[in-house]
Short mmCIF file of C-alpha atoms in Angstrom, two decimals:
data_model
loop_
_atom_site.label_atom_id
_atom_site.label_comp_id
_atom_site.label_asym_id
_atom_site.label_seq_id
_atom_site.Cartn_x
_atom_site.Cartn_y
_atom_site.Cartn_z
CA UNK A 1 -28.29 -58.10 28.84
CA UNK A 2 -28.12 -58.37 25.06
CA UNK A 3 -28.84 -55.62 22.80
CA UNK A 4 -31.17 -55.94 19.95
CA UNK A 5 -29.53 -57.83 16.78
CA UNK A 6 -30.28 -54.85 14.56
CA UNK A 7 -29.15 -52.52 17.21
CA UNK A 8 -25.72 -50.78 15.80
CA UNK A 9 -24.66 -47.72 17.31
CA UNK A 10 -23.92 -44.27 15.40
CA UNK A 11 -20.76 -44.32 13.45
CA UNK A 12 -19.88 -41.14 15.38
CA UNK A 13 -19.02 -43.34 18.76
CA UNK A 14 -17.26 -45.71 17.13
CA UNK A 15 -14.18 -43.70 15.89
CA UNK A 16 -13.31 -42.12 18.70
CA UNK A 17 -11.82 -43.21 21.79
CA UNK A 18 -12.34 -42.46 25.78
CA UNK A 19 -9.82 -39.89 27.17
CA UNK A 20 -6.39 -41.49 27.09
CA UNK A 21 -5.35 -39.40 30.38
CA UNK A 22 -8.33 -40.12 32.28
CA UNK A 23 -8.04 -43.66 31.31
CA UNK A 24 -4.62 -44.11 32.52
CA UNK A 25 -5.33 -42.18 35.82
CA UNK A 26 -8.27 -44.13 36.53
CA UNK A 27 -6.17 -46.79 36.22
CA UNK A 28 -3.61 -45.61 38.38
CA UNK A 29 -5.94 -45.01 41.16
CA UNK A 30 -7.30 -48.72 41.10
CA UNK A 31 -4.09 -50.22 41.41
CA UNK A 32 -3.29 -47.79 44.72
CA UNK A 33 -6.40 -49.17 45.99
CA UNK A 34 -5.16 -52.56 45.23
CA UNK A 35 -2.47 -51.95 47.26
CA UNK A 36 0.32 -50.93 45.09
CA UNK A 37 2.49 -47.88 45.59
CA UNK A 38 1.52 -45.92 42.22
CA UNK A 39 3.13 -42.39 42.12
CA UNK A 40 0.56 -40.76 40.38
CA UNK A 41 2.47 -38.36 37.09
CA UNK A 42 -0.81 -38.70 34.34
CA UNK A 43 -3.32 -36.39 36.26
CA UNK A 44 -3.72 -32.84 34.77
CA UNK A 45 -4.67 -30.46 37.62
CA UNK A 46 -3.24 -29.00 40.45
CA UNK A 47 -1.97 -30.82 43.68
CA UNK A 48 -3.43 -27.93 46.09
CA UNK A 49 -7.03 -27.41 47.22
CA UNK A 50 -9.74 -25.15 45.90
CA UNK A 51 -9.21 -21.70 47.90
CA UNK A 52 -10.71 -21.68 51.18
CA UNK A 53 -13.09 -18.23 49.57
CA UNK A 54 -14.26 -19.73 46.57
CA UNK A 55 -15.33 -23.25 48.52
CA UNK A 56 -17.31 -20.42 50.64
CA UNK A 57 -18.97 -18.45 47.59
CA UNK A 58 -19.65 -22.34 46.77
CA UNK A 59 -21.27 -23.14 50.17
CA UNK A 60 -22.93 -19.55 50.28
CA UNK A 61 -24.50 -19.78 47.30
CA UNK A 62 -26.28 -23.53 48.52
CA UNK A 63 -27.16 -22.07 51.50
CA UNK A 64 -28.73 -18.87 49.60
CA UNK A 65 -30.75 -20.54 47.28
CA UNK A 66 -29.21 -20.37 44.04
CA UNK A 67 -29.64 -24.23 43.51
CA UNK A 68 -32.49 -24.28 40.26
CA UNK A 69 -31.58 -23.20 36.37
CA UNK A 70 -29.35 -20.06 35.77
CA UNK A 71 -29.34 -18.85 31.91
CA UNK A 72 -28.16 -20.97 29.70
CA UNK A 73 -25.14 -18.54 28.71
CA UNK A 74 -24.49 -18.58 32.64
CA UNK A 75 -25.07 -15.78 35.56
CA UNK A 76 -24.94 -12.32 33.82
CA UNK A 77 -22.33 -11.60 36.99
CA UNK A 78 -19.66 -14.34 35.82
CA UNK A 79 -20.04 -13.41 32.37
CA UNK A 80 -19.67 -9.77 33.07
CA UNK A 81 -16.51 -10.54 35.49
CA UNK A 82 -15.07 -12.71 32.67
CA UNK A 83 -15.36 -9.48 30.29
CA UNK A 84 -13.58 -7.39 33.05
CA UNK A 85 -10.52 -9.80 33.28
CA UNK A 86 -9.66 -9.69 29.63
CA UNK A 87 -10.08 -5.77 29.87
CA UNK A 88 -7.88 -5.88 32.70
CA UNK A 89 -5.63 -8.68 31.68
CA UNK A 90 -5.35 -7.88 27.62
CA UNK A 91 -7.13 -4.82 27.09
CA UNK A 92 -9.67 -6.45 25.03
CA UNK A 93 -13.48 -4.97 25.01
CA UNK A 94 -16.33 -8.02 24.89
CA UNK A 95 -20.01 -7.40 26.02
CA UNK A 96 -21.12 -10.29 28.17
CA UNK A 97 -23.23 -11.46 25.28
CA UNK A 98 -20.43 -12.04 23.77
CA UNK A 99 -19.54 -14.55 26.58
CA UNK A 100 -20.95 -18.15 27.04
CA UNK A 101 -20.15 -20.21 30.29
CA UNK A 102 -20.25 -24.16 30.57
CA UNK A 103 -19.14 -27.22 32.06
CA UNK A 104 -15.60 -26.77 32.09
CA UNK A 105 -13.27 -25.29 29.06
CA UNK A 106 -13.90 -29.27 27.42
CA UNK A 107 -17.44 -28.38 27.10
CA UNK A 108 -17.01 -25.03 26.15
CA UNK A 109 -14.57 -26.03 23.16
CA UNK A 110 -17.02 -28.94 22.86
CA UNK A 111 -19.63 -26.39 22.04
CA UNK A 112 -17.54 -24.30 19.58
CA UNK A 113 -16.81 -27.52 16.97
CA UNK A 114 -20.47 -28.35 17.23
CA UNK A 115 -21.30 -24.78 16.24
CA UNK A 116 -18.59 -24.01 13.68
CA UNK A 117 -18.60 -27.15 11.96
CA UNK A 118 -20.15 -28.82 9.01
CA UNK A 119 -19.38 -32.63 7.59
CA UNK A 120 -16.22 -32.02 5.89
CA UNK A 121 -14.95 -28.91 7.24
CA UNK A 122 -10.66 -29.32 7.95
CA UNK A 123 -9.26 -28.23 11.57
CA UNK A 124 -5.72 -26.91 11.97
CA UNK A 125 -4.51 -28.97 14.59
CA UNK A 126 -0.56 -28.22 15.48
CA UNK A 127 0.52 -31.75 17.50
CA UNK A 128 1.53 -32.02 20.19
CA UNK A 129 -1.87 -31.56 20.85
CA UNK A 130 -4.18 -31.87 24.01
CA UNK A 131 -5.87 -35.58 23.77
CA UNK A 132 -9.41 -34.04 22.89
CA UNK A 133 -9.44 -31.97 19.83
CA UNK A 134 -8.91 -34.19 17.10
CA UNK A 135 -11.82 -36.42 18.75
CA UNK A 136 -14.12 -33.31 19.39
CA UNK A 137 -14.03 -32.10 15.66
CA UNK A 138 -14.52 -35.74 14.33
CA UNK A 139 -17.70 -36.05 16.88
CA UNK A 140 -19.05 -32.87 15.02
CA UNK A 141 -18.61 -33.86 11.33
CA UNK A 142 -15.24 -32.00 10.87
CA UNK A 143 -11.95 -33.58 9.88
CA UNK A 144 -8.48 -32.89 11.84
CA UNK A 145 -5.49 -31.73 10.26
CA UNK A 146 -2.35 -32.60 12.42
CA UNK A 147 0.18 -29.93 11.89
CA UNK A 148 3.64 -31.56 13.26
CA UNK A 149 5.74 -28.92 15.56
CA UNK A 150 9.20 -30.03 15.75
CA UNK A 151 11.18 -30.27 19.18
CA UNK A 152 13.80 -28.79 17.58
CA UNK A 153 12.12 -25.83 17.40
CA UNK A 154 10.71 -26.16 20.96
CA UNK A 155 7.60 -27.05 19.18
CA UNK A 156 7.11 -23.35 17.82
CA UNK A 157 5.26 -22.52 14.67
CA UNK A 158 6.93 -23.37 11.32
CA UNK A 159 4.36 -21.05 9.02
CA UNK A 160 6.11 -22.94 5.82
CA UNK A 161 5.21 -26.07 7.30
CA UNK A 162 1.63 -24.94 8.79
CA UNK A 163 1.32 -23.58 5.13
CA UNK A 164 1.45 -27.31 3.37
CA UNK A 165 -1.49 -28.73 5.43
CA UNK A 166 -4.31 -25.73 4.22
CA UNK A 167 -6.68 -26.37 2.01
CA UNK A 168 -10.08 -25.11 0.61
CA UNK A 169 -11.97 -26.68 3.24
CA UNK A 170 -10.05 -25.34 6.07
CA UNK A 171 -11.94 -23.98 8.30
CA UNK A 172 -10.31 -22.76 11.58
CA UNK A 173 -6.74 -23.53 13.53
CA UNK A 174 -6.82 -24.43 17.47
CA UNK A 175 -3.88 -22.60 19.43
CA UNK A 176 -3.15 -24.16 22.87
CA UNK A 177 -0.46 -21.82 24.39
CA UNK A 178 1.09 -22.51 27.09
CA UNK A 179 0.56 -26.09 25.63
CA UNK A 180 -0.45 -29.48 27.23
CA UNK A 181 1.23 -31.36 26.98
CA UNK A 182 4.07 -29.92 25.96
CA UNK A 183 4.70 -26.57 28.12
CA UNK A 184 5.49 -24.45 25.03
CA UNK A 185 4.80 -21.14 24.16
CA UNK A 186 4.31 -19.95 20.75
CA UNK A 187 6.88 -17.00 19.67
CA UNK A 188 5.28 -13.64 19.09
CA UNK A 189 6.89 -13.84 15.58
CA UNK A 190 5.23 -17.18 14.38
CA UNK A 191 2.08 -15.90 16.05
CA UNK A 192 2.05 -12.92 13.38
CA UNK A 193 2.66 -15.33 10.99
CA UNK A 194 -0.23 -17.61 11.62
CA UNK A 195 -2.07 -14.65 11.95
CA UNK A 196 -1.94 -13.22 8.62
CA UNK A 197 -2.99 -16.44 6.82
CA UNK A 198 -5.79 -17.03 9.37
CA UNK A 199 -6.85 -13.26 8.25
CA UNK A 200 -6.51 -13.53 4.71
CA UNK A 201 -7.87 -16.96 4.64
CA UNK A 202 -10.87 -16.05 6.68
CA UNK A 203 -10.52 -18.97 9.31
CA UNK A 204 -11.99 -19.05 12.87
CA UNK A 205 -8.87 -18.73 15.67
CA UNK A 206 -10.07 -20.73 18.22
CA UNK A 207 -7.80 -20.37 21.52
CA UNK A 208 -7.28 -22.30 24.27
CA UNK A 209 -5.90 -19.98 27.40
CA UNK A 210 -6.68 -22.47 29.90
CA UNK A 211 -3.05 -22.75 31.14
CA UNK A 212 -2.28 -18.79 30.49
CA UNK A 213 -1.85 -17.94 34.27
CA UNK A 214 0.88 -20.27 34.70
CA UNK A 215 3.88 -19.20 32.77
CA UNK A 216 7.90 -19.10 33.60
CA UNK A 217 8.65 -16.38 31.26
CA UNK A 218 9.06 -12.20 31.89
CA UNK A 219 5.87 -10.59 30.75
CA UNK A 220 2.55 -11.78 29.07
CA UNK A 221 2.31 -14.69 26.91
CA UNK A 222 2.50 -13.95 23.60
CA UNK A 223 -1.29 -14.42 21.76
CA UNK A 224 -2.35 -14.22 18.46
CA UNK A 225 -4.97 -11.33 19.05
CA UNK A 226 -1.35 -9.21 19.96
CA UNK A 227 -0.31 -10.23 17.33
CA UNK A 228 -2.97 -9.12 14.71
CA UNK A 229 -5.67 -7.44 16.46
CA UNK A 230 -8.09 -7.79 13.62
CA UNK A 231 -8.76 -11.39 14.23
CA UNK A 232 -10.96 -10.36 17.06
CA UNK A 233 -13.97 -10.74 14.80
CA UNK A 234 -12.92 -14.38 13.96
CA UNK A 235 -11.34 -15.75 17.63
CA UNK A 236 -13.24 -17.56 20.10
CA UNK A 237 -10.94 -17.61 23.02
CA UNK A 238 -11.39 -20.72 25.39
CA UNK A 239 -10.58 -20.64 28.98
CA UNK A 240 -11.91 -21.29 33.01
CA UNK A 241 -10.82 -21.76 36.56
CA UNK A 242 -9.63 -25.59 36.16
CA UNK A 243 -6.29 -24.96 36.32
CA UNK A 244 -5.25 -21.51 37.49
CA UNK A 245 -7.49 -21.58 41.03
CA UNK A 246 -7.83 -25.98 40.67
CA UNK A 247 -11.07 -26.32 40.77
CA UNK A 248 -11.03 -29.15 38.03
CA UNK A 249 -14.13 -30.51 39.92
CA UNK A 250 -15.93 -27.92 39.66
CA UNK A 251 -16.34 -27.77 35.85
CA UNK A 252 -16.14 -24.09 35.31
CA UNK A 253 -15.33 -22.78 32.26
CA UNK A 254 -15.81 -20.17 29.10
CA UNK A 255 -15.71 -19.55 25.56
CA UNK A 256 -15.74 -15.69 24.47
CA UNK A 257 -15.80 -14.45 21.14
CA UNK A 258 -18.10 -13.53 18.03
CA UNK A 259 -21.75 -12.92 18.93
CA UNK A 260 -23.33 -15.29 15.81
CA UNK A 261 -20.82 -17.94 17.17
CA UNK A 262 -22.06 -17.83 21.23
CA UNK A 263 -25.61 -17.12 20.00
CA UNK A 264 -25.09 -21.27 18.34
CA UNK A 265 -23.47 -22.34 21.05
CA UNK A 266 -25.93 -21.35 23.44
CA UNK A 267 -28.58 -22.90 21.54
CA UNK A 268 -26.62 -25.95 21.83
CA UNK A 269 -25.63 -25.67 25.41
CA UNK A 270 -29.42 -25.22 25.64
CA UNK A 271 -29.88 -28.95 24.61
CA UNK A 272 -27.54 -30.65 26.29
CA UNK A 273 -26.46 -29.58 29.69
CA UNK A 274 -28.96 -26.55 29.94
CA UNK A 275 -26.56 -24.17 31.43
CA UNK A 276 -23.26 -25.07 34.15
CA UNK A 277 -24.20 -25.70 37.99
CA UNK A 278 -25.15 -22.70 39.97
CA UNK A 279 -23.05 -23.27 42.79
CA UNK A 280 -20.16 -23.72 41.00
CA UNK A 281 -20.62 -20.40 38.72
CA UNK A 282 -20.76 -18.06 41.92
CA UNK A 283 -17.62 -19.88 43.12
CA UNK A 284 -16.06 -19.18 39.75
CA UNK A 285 -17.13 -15.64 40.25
CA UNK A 286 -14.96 -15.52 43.70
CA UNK A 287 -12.52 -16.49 42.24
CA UNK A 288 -12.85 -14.13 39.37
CA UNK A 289 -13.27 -10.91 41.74
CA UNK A 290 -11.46 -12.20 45.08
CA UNK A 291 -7.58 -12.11 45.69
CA UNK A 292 -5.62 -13.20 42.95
CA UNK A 293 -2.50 -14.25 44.98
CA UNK A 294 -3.48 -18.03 44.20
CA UNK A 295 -1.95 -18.56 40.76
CA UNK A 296 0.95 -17.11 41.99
CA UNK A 297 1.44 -18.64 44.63
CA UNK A 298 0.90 -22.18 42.06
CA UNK A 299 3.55 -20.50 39.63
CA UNK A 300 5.95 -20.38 42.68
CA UNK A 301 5.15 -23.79 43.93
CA UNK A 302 6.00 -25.57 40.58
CA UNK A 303 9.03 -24.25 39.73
CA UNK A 304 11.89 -25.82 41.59
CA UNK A 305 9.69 -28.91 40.62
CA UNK A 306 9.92 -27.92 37.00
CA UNK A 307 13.85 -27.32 37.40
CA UNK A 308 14.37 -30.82 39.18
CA UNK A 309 12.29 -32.88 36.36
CA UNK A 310 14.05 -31.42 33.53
CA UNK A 311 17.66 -31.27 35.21
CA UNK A 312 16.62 -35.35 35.83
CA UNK A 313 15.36 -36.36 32.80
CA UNK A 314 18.46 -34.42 31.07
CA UNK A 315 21.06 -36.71 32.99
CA UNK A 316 19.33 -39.81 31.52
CA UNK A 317 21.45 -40.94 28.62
CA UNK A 318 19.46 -40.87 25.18
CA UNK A 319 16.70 -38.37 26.92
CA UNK A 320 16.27 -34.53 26.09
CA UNK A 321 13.29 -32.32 27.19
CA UNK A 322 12.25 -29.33 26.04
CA UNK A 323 11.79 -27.01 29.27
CA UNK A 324 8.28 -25.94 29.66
CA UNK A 325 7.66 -22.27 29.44
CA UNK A 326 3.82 -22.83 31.02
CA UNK A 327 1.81 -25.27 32.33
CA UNK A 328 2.91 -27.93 35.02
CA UNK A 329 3.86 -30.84 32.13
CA UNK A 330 7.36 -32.17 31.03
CA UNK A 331 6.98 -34.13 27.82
CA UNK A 332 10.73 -35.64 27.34
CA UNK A 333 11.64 -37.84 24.47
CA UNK A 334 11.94 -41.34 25.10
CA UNK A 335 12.57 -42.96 21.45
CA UNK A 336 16.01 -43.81 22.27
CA UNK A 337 14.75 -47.01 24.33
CA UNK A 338 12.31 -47.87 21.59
CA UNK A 339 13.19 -51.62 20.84
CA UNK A 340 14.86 -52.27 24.18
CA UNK A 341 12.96 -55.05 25.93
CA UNK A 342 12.26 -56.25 29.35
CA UNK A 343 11.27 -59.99 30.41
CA UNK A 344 10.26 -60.78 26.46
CA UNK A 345 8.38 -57.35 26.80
CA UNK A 346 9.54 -55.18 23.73
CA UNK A 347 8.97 -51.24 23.94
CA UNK A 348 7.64 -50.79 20.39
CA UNK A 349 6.18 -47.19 21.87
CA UNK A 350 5.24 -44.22 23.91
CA UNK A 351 2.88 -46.52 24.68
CA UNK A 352 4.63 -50.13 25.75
CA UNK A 353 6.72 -47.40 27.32
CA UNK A 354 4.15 -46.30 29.91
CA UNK A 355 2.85 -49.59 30.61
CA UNK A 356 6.66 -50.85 31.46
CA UNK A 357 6.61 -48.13 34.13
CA UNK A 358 3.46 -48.18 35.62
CA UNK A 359 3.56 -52.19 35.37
CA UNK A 360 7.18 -52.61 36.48
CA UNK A 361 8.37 -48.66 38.41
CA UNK A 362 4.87 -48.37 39.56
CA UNK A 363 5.19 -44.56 38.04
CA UNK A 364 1.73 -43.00 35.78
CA UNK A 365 2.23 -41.21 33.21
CA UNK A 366 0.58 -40.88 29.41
CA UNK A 367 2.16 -42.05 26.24
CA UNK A 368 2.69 -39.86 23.65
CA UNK A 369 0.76 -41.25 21.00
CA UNK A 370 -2.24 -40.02 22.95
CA UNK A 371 -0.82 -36.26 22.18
CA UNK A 372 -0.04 -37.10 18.16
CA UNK A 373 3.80 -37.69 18.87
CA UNK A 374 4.86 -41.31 19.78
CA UNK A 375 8.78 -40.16 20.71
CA UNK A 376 7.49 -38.56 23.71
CA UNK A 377 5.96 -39.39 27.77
CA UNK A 378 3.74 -36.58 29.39
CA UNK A 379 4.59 -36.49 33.39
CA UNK A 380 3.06 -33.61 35.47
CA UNK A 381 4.64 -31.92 38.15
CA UNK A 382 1.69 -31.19 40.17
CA UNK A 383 2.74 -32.82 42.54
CA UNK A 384 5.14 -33.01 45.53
CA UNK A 385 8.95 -32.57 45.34
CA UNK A 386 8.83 -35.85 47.52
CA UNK A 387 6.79 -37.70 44.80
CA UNK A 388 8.75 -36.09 41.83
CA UNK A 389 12.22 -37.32 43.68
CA UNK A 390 11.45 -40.59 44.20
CA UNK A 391 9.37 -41.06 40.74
CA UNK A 392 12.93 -39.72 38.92
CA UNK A 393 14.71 -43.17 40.77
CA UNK A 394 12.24 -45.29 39.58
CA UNK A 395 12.03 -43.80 36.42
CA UNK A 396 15.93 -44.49 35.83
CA UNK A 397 16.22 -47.69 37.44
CA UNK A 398 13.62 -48.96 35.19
CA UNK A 399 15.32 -47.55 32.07
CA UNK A 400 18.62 -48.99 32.92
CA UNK A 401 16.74 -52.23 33.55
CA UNK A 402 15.78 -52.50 29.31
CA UNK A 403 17.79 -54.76 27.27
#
């Protein structure tokens, strides 16, 4: 079926492009049910099940009812159980007013461009950066401003550097730490950095904590509201249950901050997906208020996985890898086999790169240039040691393989 010759649609679907990750694991999955022996490295959750308590506060809450709307902002319990974490967690006070839950943290930062944002407005952006912000603040008028982190300096904060890329119309600065895709944490000392010209420049902090449970280092991860406690007024901090208790599926997440900035959100939220699924926010609750031994137990589980990848990649010749301080992600540069070919097939790319493996190792995994830096290949480790050792092999045969 045709559509209508004067039928164009808006301009705002036409510059962006479908999730690069989701793309590549869709594709992934097609070919294994074609028959080929795809080990799977471009999915971003984790490789164990939901816990066995919060798939029964699921099932309990079906079985009680709580099928029809809930507020739009979410439960009053999940929003007031999302307040006591951060008091417990950080020490930071938030009413649960100040708290808005929706469809997973994509939704939720989703929300906060389409609230913050007016045609024009610039978006710090440090790359590597997660797939979907420079597309969510272009699908609500704003422009992104890549800000390049260096490997070098394990893709830290240079504020000298973060410094040439503000101008009048900038507007806020996205932090994603521990990163994906990168697994790097920002310092405590470029932190304070970026938080004196977000302070002095009045910006919005928006940050995304989604990966904060799972860290390698001593202590708490560094965040900017340690950092400069002032900022609290201007944060929105982003974060769910997606990753640290895998319920990717069940689209959980949260957005806390400023109450002018939930109050928009909501209103939007109130258009669009009218407020999360009920089941799933009273299994995001058990998880909230159950036993907390689960991201633990995840931390523990990736990593010797973590140690293998990186030891791995670090024996290939022309390879380095920062080692990820969060997260389940390596993200090693490849550029060194940029030009090589194989069969005619010339790796221009992160991305001629990943097709060579998945086409010719049968191995997933996400080009670069989907992340703002074309040197480098995501691979997750959330999976088994099994699928890990054998990806490695196929991985190196199919290097050594280039011309």
């Amino acid at each position: 079926m045709m559509l209508p010759e004067k039928f164009v649609l808006a301009d705002r679907v036409l510059q962006v492009a479908p999730s690069p990750t989701l793309a590549v694991n869709a594709k992934a999955k097609a070919l294994r049910a074609a028959g080929a022996d795809i080990l799977n490295f471009s999915v971003g959750e984790p490789d164990m099940s939901t816990p066995a308590h919060v798939c029964e506060a699921g099932k309990k809450a079906i079985d009680d009812g709580h099928t029809r709307y809930t507020p739009v902002a979410g439960i009053l319990e999940l929003r007031e159980a999302v307040c006591a974490k951060l008091k417990k967690d950080q020490g930071w006070d938030y009413a649960p007013d100040q708290v808005q839950v929706s469809c997973g943290g994509k939704h939720g930062l989703y929300n906060i461009f389409q609230a913050i944002l007016n045609t024009g407005d610039e978006v710090l952006i440090p790359a590597p950066y997660w797939v979907s912000y420079p597309p969510m603040v272009q699908l609500a008028g704003g422009v992104p401003v890549i800000v390049p982190l260096k490997e070098e300096n394990s893709f830290d904060f240079d504020p000298t550097v973060l410094a040439q890329y503000v101008t009048d119309k900038t507007k806020a600065i996205v932090l994603n730490s521990p990163s994906n895709p990168t697994g790097s944490v920002f310092s405590e000392a470029s932190l304070a950095a970026v938080a004196k010209m977000a302070y002095d420049n009045g910006w919005l902090v928006i940050t995304d904590d989604m990966y904060e449970e799972i860290s390698y280092i001593e202590g708490k991860i560094p965040h900017i509201l340690h950092a400069d406690p002032r900022l609290k007024d201007q944060t929105v901090l982003s974060n769910g249950v997606s990753k640290s208790f895998a319920m990717t599926g069940w689209r959980i997440g949260w957005s806390v901050g400023p109450i002018e900035v939930i109050k928009a959100m909501n209103k939007i939220q109130s258009q669009s997906t009218s407020n999360p699924a009920a089941p799933s926010q009273y299994a995001a609750l058990a998880a909230l208020t159950g036993p907390q031994d689960f991201p633990r137990q995840l931390r523990e589980a990736f990593i010797p996985r973590r140690a293998y990848f990186v030891q791995a990649l670090e024996s290939i010749a022309g390879v380095s890898c920062v080692v990820p301080m969060g997260a389940f992600y390596v993200f090693p540069n490849f550029s060194a086999y940029y030009g090589k070919s194989f069969k005619g097939q010339v790796i221009d790319g992160s991305v001629a790169l990943a097709d060579y493996l998945l086409s010719e190792a049968n191995v997933a995994s996400v080009p670069g240039a989907a992340f703002g830096a074309d040197a480098f290949i995501r691979f997750s480790f959330a999976t088994s040691m099994e699928v890990i050792e054998k990806g490695m092999d196929r991985i190196k045969k199919a290097l050594a393989a280039l011309q």
